[in-house]
mmCIF file of C-alpha atoms in Angstrom:
data_model
loop_
_atom_site.group_PDB
_atom_site.id
_atom_site.type_symbol
_atom_site.label_atom_id
_atom_site.label_comp_id
_atom_site.label_asym_id
_atom_site.label_seq_id
_atom_site.Cartn_x
_atom_site.Cartn_y
_atom_site.Cartn_z
ATOM 1 C CA MET A 1 157.165 55.945 153.412
ATOM 2 C CA ALA A 2 156.362 52.978 151.157
ATOM 3 C CA GLU A 3 154.353 53.049 147.787
ATOM 4 C CA THR A 4 151.610 50.713 146.559
ATOM 5 C CA LYS A 5 149.027 51.594 143.880
ATOM 6 C CA PHE A 6 145.391 51.926 143.809
ATOM 7 C CA GLN A 7 143.748 51.468 140.443
ATOM 8 C CA GLY A 8 147.342 52.043 138.960
ATOM 9 C CA ASN A 9 147.619 55.246 140.753
ATOM 10 C CA PRO A 10 150.663 55.631 143.176
ATOM 11 C CA ILE A 11 149.502 55.452 146.978
ATOM 12 C CA HIS A 12 151.963 56.019 150.018
ATOM 13 C CA THR A 13 151.880 54.650 153.367
ATOM 14 C CA ILE A 14 152.923 56.545 156.450
ATOM 15 C CA GLY A 15 156.002 54.235 157.027
ATOM 16 C CA GLN A 16 157.647 50.965 156.199
ATOM 17 C CA LEU A 17 156.502 47.407 157.274
ATOM 18 C CA PRO A 18 158.842 46.039 159.967
ATOM 19 C CA GLU A 19 161.911 44.374 158.610
ATOM 20 C CA VAL A 20 162.453 40.827 158.483
ATOM 21 C CA GLY A 21 164.341 39.917 161.561
ATOM 22 C CA SER A 22 163.052 42.710 163.624
ATOM 23 C CA VAL A 23 160.443 42.317 166.329
ATOM 24 C CA ILE A 24 157.035 43.603 165.441
ATOM 25 C CA PRO A 25 155.707 46.422 167.331
ATOM 26 C CA ALA A 26 153.421 45.873 170.390
ATOM 27 C CA PHE A 27 149.784 46.355 169.364
ATOM 28 C CA THR A 28 146.253 46.334 170.916
ATOM 29 C CA LEU A 29 143.297 46.021 168.538
ATOM 30 C CA VAL A 30 139.592 45.410 169.137
ATOM 31 C CA GLY A 31 138.227 41.802 168.815
ATOM 32 C CA SER A 32 134.734 41.033 167.656
ATOM 33 C CA ASP A 33 133.398 40.929 171.285
ATOM 34 C CA LEU A 34 135.037 44.334 171.993
ATOM 35 C CA SER A 35 137.983 42.800 173.974
ATOM 36 C CA ASP A 36 141.521 43.657 173.533
ATOM 37 C CA VAL A 37 143.549 41.510 171.149
ATOM 38 C CA THR A 38 147.189 42.179 171.898
ATOM 39 C CA SER A 39 150.328 41.239 170.772
ATOM 40 C CA ASP A 40 151.109 40.049 174.293
ATOM 41 C CA SER A 41 147.956 37.810 174.432
ATOM 42 C CA LEU A 42 149.440 36.052 171.229
ATOM 43 C CA LYS A 43 153.077 35.523 172.200
ATOM 44 C CA GLY A 44 154.168 32.038 171.728
ATOM 45 C CA THR A 45 152.078 31.747 168.522
ATOM 46 C CA ARG A 46 153.060 32.010 164.939
ATOM 47 C CA LEU A 47 151.045 34.799 163.502
ATOM 48 C CA ILE A 48 149.927 35.650 159.958
ATOM 49 C CA LEU A 49 148.738 39.086 159.978
ATOM 50 C CA ASN A 50 146.241 39.644 157.011
ATOM 51 C CA ILE A 51 146.043 43.420 156.875
ATOM 52 C CA PHE A 52 143.566 45.318 154.274
ATOM 53 C CA PRO A 53 141.409 48.304 153.834
ATOM 54 C CA SER A 54 137.794 47.092 154.469
ATOM 55 C CA LEU A 55 135.895 43.892 154.280
ATOM 56 C CA ASP A 56 133.325 45.701 152.157
ATOM 57 C CA THR A 57 135.681 45.370 149.108
ATOM 58 C CA GLY A 58 135.774 42.127 147.152
ATOM 59 C CA THR A 59 139.465 41.731 147.295
ATOM 60 C CA CYS A 60 139.711 42.100 151.092
ATOM 61 C CA ALA A 61 136.638 39.685 151.557
ATOM 62 C CA THR A 62 138.446 37.169 149.381
ATOM 63 C CA SER A 63 141.472 37.398 151.282
ATOM 64 C CA VAL A 64 139.607 36.504 154.626
ATOM 65 C CA ARG A 65 137.856 33.587 152.899
ATOM 66 C CA VAL A 66 141.193 32.278 151.394
ATOM 67 C CA PHE A 67 143.223 32.510 154.603
ATOM 68 C CA ASN A 68 140.282 30.944 156.483
ATOM 69 C CA LYS A 69 140.388 27.967 154.224
ATOM 70 C CA LYS A 70 144.075 27.905 154.201
ATOM 71 C CA ALA A 71 144.652 28.215 157.930
ATOM 72 C CA ALA A 72 144.425 24.526 158.592
ATOM 73 C CA GLU A 73 147.701 24.267 156.600
ATOM 74 C CA VAL A 74 149.490 25.655 159.514
ATOM 75 C CA PRO A 75 147.763 24.219 162.602
ATOM 76 C CA ASP A 76 149.903 26.129 165.269
ATOM 77 C CA ALA A 77 149.315 29.467 163.837
ATOM 78 C CA THR A 78 146.816 32.106 164.119
ATOM 79 C CA VAL A 79 145.627 34.051 161.211
ATOM 80 C CA LEU A 80 144.756 37.601 162.353
ATOM 81 C CA CYS A 81 142.713 39.559 159.784
ATOM 82 C CA ILE A 82 143.136 43.298 160.508
ATOM 83 C CA SER A 83 141.237 46.239 159.144
ATOM 84 C CA ASP A 84 139.675 49.414 160.494
ATOM 85 C CA ASP A 85 136.121 48.046 160.011
ATOM 86 C CA LEU A 86 134.186 48.042 163.260
ATOM 87 C CA PRO A 87 134.225 44.756 165.077
ATOM 88 C CA PHE A 88 130.409 44.358 164.650
ATOM 89 C CA ALA A 89 131.108 44.514 160.855
ATOM 90 C CA GLN A 90 133.872 42.101 161.041
ATOM 91 C CA ALA A 91 131.778 39.783 163.028
ATOM 92 C CA ARG A 92 128.713 39.967 160.965
ATOM 93 C CA PHE A 93 130.787 39.029 157.900
ATOM 94 C CA CYS A 94 132.463 36.188 159.430
ATOM 95 C CA GLY A 95 129.166 34.859 160.715
ATOM 96 C CA ALA A 96 127.396 35.342 157.278
ATOM 97 C CA GLU A 97 130.321 33.602 155.585
ATOM 98 C CA GLY A 98 130.783 30.663 158.053
ATOM 99 C CA ILE A 99 134.408 32.043 158.632
ATOM 100 C CA ASP A 100 135.794 30.434 161.994
ATOM 101 C CA ASN A 101 139.531 29.505 161.241
ATOM 102 C CA VAL A 102 140.843 33.254 161.444
ATOM 103 C CA THR A 103 140.464 35.973 164.060
ATOM 104 C CA THR A 104 139.234 39.352 163.081
ATOM 105 C CA ALA A 105 140.698 42.412 164.990
ATOM 106 C CA SER A 106 140.024 46.060 164.290
ATOM 107 C CA GLY A 107 142.329 48.824 164.377
ATOM 108 C CA PHE A 108 139.712 51.671 164.492
ATOM 109 C CA ARG A 109 140.936 52.947 167.821
ATOM 110 C CA SER A 110 144.606 52.075 167.843
ATOM 111 C CA SER A 111 147.917 53.126 166.564
ATOM 112 C CA PHE A 112 148.403 49.830 164.646
ATOM 113 C CA GLY A 113 148.526 51.338 161.061
ATOM 114 C CA ASN A 114 151.046 53.844 161.936
ATOM 115 C CA ASP A 115 153.212 51.538 163.887
ATOM 116 C CA PHE A 116 153.255 48.910 161.136
ATOM 117 C CA GLY A 117 153.763 51.717 158.628
ATOM 118 C CA VAL A 118 150.471 50.684 156.720
ATOM 119 C CA THR A 119 148.209 53.605 156.954
ATOM 120 C CA MET A 120 147.654 55.012 153.595
ATOM 121 C CA THR A 121 148.516 58.683 153.579
ATOM 122 C CA ASP A 122 147.142 59.781 150.300
ATOM 123 C CA GLY A 123 144.480 58.677 147.593
ATOM 124 C CA PRO A 124 140.785 57.891 148.058
ATOM 125 C CA LEU A 125 141.445 55.335 150.583
ATOM 126 C CA ARG A 126 143.922 57.549 152.794
ATOM 127 C CA GLY A 127 143.639 56.768 156.455
ATOM 128 C CA LEU A 128 142.800 53.023 155.998
ATOM 129 C CA LEU A 129 145.202 50.238 156.124
ATOM 130 C CA ALA A 130 147.173 49.090 152.822
ATOM 131 C CA ARG A 131 146.880 45.548 151.896
ATOM 132 C CA SER A 132 149.760 43.629 153.323
ATOM 133 C CA VAL A 133 150.858 40.487 155.243
ATOM 134 C CA VAL A 134 153.215 40.125 157.958
ATOM 135 C CA VAL A 135 154.242 36.710 159.426
ATOM 136 C CA VAL A 136 155.945 36.335 162.686
ATOM 137 C CA ASP A 137 157.213 33.527 164.923
ATOM 138 C CA GLY A 138 156.227 32.834 168.348
ATOM 139 C CA SER A 139 158.809 35.224 169.838
ATOM 140 C CA GLY A 140 157.324 38.102 167.658
ATOM 141 C CA THR A 141 160.242 38.254 165.196
ATOM 142 C CA VAL A 142 159.425 39.048 161.547
ATOM 143 C CA LEU A 143 159.832 36.358 159.063
ATOM 144 C CA TYR A 144 158.173 37.474 155.937
ATOM 145 C CA THR A 145 156.257 40.621 154.757
ATOM 146 C CA GLN A 146 154.446 41.753 151.837
ATOM 147 C CA LEU A 147 153.047 45.231 150.842
ATOM 148 C CA VAL A 148 150.880 44.116 147.866
ATOM 149 C CA SER A 149 151.799 46.175 145.044
ATOM 150 C CA GLU A 150 148.211 47.005 143.880
ATOM 151 C CA ILE A 151 145.589 47.470 146.633
ATOM 152 C CA ALA A 152 142.984 45.630 144.364
ATOM 153 C CA LYS A 153 145.227 42.546 144.071
ATOM 154 C CA GLU A 154 145.218 39.675 146.516
ATOM 155 C CA PRO A 155 148.381 38.917 148.750
ATOM 156 C CA ASP A 156 150.749 35.999 148.071
ATOM 157 C CA TYR A 157 149.076 33.363 150.094
ATOM 158 C CA GLU A 158 151.400 30.556 149.406
ATOM 159 C CA ALA A 159 154.475 32.673 150.399
ATOM 160 C CA ALA A 160 152.948 33.779 153.601
ATOM 161 C CA LEU A 161 151.890 30.201 154.388
ATOM 162 C CA ALA A 162 155.436 28.849 153.622
ATOM 163 C CA ALA A 163 157.028 31.385 155.837
ATOM 164 C CA ALA A 164 154.573 30.391 158.732
ATOM 165 C CA LYS A 165 155.414 26.679 158.309
ATOM 166 C CA LYS A 166 159.083 27.285 158.607
ATOM 167 C CA ALA A 167 158.598 29.098 161.842
#
């Protein structure tokens, strides 16, 4: 179990993020067209997993906008924005915002949050994914992780991008 905060109050997650140097757990998420987005289908690609509670919050929406803008800095990487929002809501948000440099994926019917240790187990957002970032190389090895210390704060974009560029 790891700890973050929500509005200054301690919030716990179901586990720990995968360790740097380990291989990420296999996952299957749901894409905006309801197709599977799997770790196997993304093998060979550097990944920046931008994980967050919901696009319906300002900080989450900002993280998608910023990663969309900065994705061009790492041309061989895929930025995968992951929440438990329904794929329809993710697609609607990206369409309205003109976001097309990142891929959205929903964990609403998967064990992703538990497998990556990011499902919040207490507090008002329990059951949703804690704000975090995981960067992996093309073989699925973890290069960088961050569990953001306060859910309402943005992730360290520059550290995530630097890790992806080194891959």
